PDB file of C-alpha atoms in Angstrom:
ATOM      1  CA  MET R   1      49.344 -53.261  -1.336  1.00  0.00           C
ATOM      2  CA  ASN R   2      46.604 -51.337   0.032  1.00  0.00           C
ATOM      3  CA  GLN R   3      46.810 -48.886  -2.593  1.00  0.00           C
ATOM      4  CA  HIS R   4      47.335 -46.058  -0.044  1.00  0.00           C
ATOM      5  CA  VAL R   5      49.809 -43.451  -1.030  1.00  0.00           C
ATOM      6  CA  ASN R   6      53.459 -43.035   1.384  1.00  0.00           C
ATOM      7  CA  ASP R   7      54.528 -39.077   3.386  1.00  0.00           C
ATOM      8  CA  VAL R   8      57.027 -39.369   0.896  1.00  0.00           C
ATOM      9  CA  LYS R   9      54.424 -39.161  -2.046  1.00  0.00           C
ATOM     10  CA  TYR R  10      52.351 -36.490  -0.206  1.00  0.00           C
ATOM     11  CA  VAL R  11      55.806 -34.522   0.252  1.00  0.00           C
ATOM     12  CA  GLY R  12      55.982 -34.013  -3.442  1.00  0.00           C
ATOM     13  CA  TRP R  13      52.803 -32.958  -4.734  1.00  0.00           C
ATOM     14  CA  VAL R  14      52.894 -30.430  -2.004  1.00  0.00           C
ATOM     15  CA  MET R  15      56.175 -29.113  -3.806  1.00  0.00           C
ATOM     16  CA  GLU R  16      54.872 -29.090  -7.337  1.00  0.00           C
ATOM     17  CA  SER R  17      52.697 -26.319  -6.657  1.00  0.00           C
ATOM     18  CA  VAL R  18      55.444 -23.991  -5.115  1.00  0.00           C
ATOM     19  CA  PRO R  19      56.735 -21.824  -8.037  1.00  0.00           C
ATOM     20  CA  VAL R  20      59.608 -22.230  -9.793  1.00  0.00           C
ATOM     21  CA  ALA R  21      61.614 -19.332  -8.777  1.00  0.00           C
ATOM     22  CA  VAL R  22      61.367 -19.897  -4.900  1.00  0.00           C
ATOM     23  CA  PHE R  23      63.040 -23.186  -6.213  1.00  0.00           C
ATOM     24  CA  GLU R  24      65.848 -21.264  -7.930  1.00  0.00           C
ATOM     25  CA  ASN R  25      66.393 -18.089  -4.986  1.00  0.00           C
ATOM     26  CA  TYR R  26      65.586 -20.427  -1.695  1.00  0.00           C
ATOM     27  CA  GLU R  27      65.872 -23.491   0.117  1.00  0.00           C
ATOM     28  CA  LEU R  28      63.334 -25.128   2.192  1.00  0.00           C
ATOM     29  CA  SER R  29      64.086 -24.611   5.736  1.00  0.00           C
ATOM     30  CA  SER R  30      61.108 -26.351   7.207  1.00  0.00           C
ATOM     31  CA  MET R  31      57.312 -28.505   6.457  1.00  0.00           C
ATOM     32  CA  THR R  32      55.115 -29.066   8.744  1.00  0.00           C
ATOM     33  CA  LEU R  33      51.888 -31.447   7.050  1.00  0.00           C
ATOM     34  CA  LYS R  34      49.033 -31.895   8.683  1.00  0.00           C
ATOM     35  CA  TYR R  35      47.344 -35.354   7.632  1.00  0.00           C
ATOM     36  CA  LYS R  36      43.371 -35.095   7.111  1.00  0.00           C
ATOM     37  CA  ARG R  37      42.754 -37.792   5.518  1.00  0.00           C
ATOM     38  CA  GLN R  38      44.178 -41.002   3.370  1.00  0.00           C
ATOM     39  CA  CYS R  39      44.345 -40.724  -0.507  1.00  0.00           C
ATOM     40  CA  ASN R  40      44.651 -44.190  -2.974  1.00  0.00           C
ATOM     41  CA  GLN R  41      47.597 -43.997  -6.096  1.00  0.00           C
ATOM     42  CA  SER R  42      44.551 -43.680  -8.711  1.00  0.00           C
ATOM     43  CA  ASP R  43      42.821 -40.590  -6.627  1.00  0.00           C
ATOM     44  CA  ALA R  44      43.378 -37.058  -8.986  1.00  0.00           C
ATOM     45  CA  LEU R  45      44.680 -34.565  -6.611  1.00  0.00           C
ATOM     46  CA  GLN R  46      44.674 -30.320  -6.616  1.00  0.00           C
ATOM     47  CA  SER R  47      48.045 -29.160  -4.905  1.00  0.00           C
ATOM     48  CA  MET R  48      47.894 -25.265  -3.868  1.00  0.00           C
ATOM     49  CA  CYS R  49      50.125 -23.205  -2.155  1.00  0.00           C
ATOM     50  CA  SER R  50      49.860 -19.021  -1.333  1.00  0.00           C
ATOM     51  CA  PRO R  51      52.450 -16.677   0.209  1.00  0.00           C
ATOM     52  CA  THR R  52      52.109 -15.887   3.659  1.00  0.00           C
ATOM     53  CA  SER R  53      53.332 -12.498   4.002  1.00  0.00           C
ATOM     54  CA  CYS R  54      56.762 -11.635   4.832  1.00  0.00           C
ATOM     55  CA  THR R  55      58.924  -8.243   5.625  1.00  0.00           C
ATOM     56  CA  ALA R  56      62.343  -7.608   4.261  1.00  0.00           C
ATOM     57  CA  LYS R  57      64.839  -4.887   5.309  1.00  0.00           C
ATOM     58  CA  LEU R  58      66.601  -3.075   2.083  1.00  0.00           C
ATOM     59  CA  GLU R  59      68.801  -0.026   1.454  1.00  0.00           C
ATOM     60  CA  LYS R  60      68.195   3.086   3.162  1.00  0.00           C
ATOM     61  CA  GLU R  61      65.709   1.144   6.115  1.00  0.00           C
ATOM     62  CA  ALA R  62      62.811   0.728   3.530  1.00  0.00           C
ATOM     63  CA  GLU R  63      61.108  -2.185   4.761  1.00  0.00           C
ATOM     64  CA  VAL R  64      59.338  -4.089   1.660  1.00  0.00           C
ATOM     65  CA  GLU R  65      56.366  -6.761   2.548  1.00  0.00           C
ATOM     66  CA  VAL R  66      55.694  -9.321  -0.005  1.00  0.00           C
ATOM     67  CA  ASN R  67      52.052 -10.445  -0.286  1.00  0.00           C
ATOM     68  CA  GLY R  68      50.277 -12.359  -2.949  1.00  0.00           C
ATOM     69  CA  ALA R  69      49.527  -8.734  -4.752  1.00  0.00           C
ATOM     70  CA  GLY R  70      52.848  -8.268  -4.894  1.00  0.00           C
ATOM     71  CA  CYS R  71      55.877  -5.686  -3.379  1.00  0.00           C
ATOM     72  CA  SER R  72      55.134  -2.841  -1.574  1.00  0.00           C
ATOM     73  CA  TYR R  73      56.866  -0.244   0.490  1.00  0.00           C
ATOM     74  CA  THR R  74      56.850   1.907   3.516  1.00  0.00           C
ATOM     75  CA  ALA R  75      59.926   4.060   4.032  1.00  0.00           C
ATOM     76  CA  GLY R  76      61.012   7.168   5.648  1.00  0.00           C
ATOM     77  CA  SER R  77      60.066  10.797   4.407  1.00  0.00           C
ATOM     78  CA  GLN R  78      63.808  10.543   2.440  1.00  0.00           C
ATOM     79  CA  THR R  79      63.867   7.308   0.739  1.00  0.00           C
ATOM     80  CA  SER R  80      62.659   6.451  -2.962  1.00  0.00           C
ATOM     81  CA  ILE R  81      60.914   3.514  -3.982  1.00  0.00           C
ATOM     82  CA  PRO R  82      63.389   0.829  -3.862  1.00  0.00           C
ATOM     83  CA  ASP R  83      64.624  -1.125  -6.781  1.00  0.00           C
ATOM     84  CA  VAL R  84      61.836  -4.189  -7.771  1.00  0.00           C
ATOM     85  CA  ALA R  85      64.938  -6.350  -8.269  1.00  0.00           C
ATOM     86  CA  LYS R  86      65.938  -5.569  -4.659  1.00  0.00           C
ATOM     87  CA  CYS R  87      62.289  -6.683  -3.284  1.00  0.00           C
ATOM     88  CA  VAL R  88      63.858 -10.434  -2.067  1.00  0.00           C
ATOM     89  CA  PRO R  89      62.843 -11.094   0.926  1.00  0.00           C
ATOM     90  CA  PRO R  90      65.146 -12.879   3.209  1.00  0.00           C
ATOM     91  CA  HIS R  91      62.638 -15.388   4.118  1.00  0.00           C
ATOM     92  CA  LEU R  92      59.504 -17.208   2.670  1.00  0.00           C
ATOM     93  CA  GLN R  93      56.542 -18.766   4.168  1.00  0.00           C
ATOM     94  CA  PHE R  94      53.732 -20.648   2.120  1.00  0.00           C
ATOM     95  CA  THR R  95      50.619 -22.430   3.080  1.00  0.00           C
ATOM     96  CA  HIS R  96      50.049 -25.526   1.164  1.00  0.00           C
ATOM     97  CA  LEU R  97      46.335 -27.106   0.667  1.00  0.00           C
ATOM     98  CA  LEU R  98      46.194 -30.763  -1.214  1.00  0.00           C
ATOM     99  CA  ARG R  99      42.301 -32.073  -1.831  1.00  0.00           C
ATOM    100  CA  LEU R 100      40.691 -34.327  -4.015  1.00  0.00           C
ATOM    101  CA  GLN R 101      39.417 -33.357  -7.205  1.00  0.00           C
ATOM    102  CA  VAL R 102      36.351 -34.889  -7.690  1.00  0.00           C
ATOM    103  CA  ASP R 103      34.536 -33.276  -4.440  1.00  0.00           C
ATOM    104  CA  GLY R 104      37.679 -31.172  -2.939  1.00  0.00           C
ATOM    105  CA  ALA R 105      37.992 -33.432   0.017  1.00  0.00           C
ATOM    106  CA  GLU R 106      40.987 -32.061   2.121  1.00  0.00           C
ATOM    107  CA  ILE R 107      43.934 -34.641   2.096  1.00  0.00           C
ATOM    108  CA  LEU R 108      46.365 -32.519   3.768  1.00  0.00           C
ATOM    109  CA  GLN R 109      46.817 -28.866   5.044  1.00  0.00           C
ATOM    110  CA  GLY R 110      50.824 -27.755   4.900  1.00  0.00           C
ATOM    111  CA  LYS R 111      53.072 -24.418   5.580  1.00  0.00           C
ATOM    112  CA  THR R 112      56.569 -24.206   4.557  1.00  0.00           C
ATOM    113  CA  GLN R 113      59.499 -22.044   5.294  1.00  0.00           C
ATOM    114  CA  TRP R 114      62.050 -21.000   2.599  1.00  0.00           C
ATOM    115  CA  ARG R 115      65.624 -19.035   3.464  1.00  0.00           C
ATOM    116  CA  LEU R 116      67.357 -16.884   0.939  1.00  0.00           C
ATOM    117  CA  LYS R 117      70.048 -19.249  -1.171  1.00  0.00           C
ATOM    118  CA  LYS R 118      73.668 -17.714   0.589  1.00  0.00           C
ATOM    119  CA  SER R 119      74.709 -16.826  -2.622  1.00  0.00           C
ATOM    120  CA  LYS R 120      71.704 -14.841  -3.188  1.00  0.00           C
ATOM    121  CA  HIS R 121      71.936 -12.981   0.472  1.00  0.00           C
ATOM    122  CA  LEU R 122      71.278  -9.259   0.048  1.00  0.00           C
ATOM    123  CA  HIS R 123      73.987  -7.172   0.622  1.00  0.00           C
TER     124      HIS R 123
END
């Protein structure tokens, strides 16, 4: 009636920016949204997300850090570089921003946490 968008629509827009590979391998475990201002149905928006650092323990106690630039590793003196295919952390975290395309005004900020799907856990 007042042409404002409801909360469910905001959640959908936030999820649009999450990479497809995340949906294929992870399930959403939590979401926190901080609304900054309202938007109308006719507003054009930009939905952006950025991964935050997280770590995962792999074979031979190698520790892999996943960040926006990719995978890096820290290992003991006898540990070889881990296989890139095994560089899958059990948890991921993203920060999200939804803003107006016209002037960049922030609509909302958010955080999502994801856990590896049960069938995808590292052994």
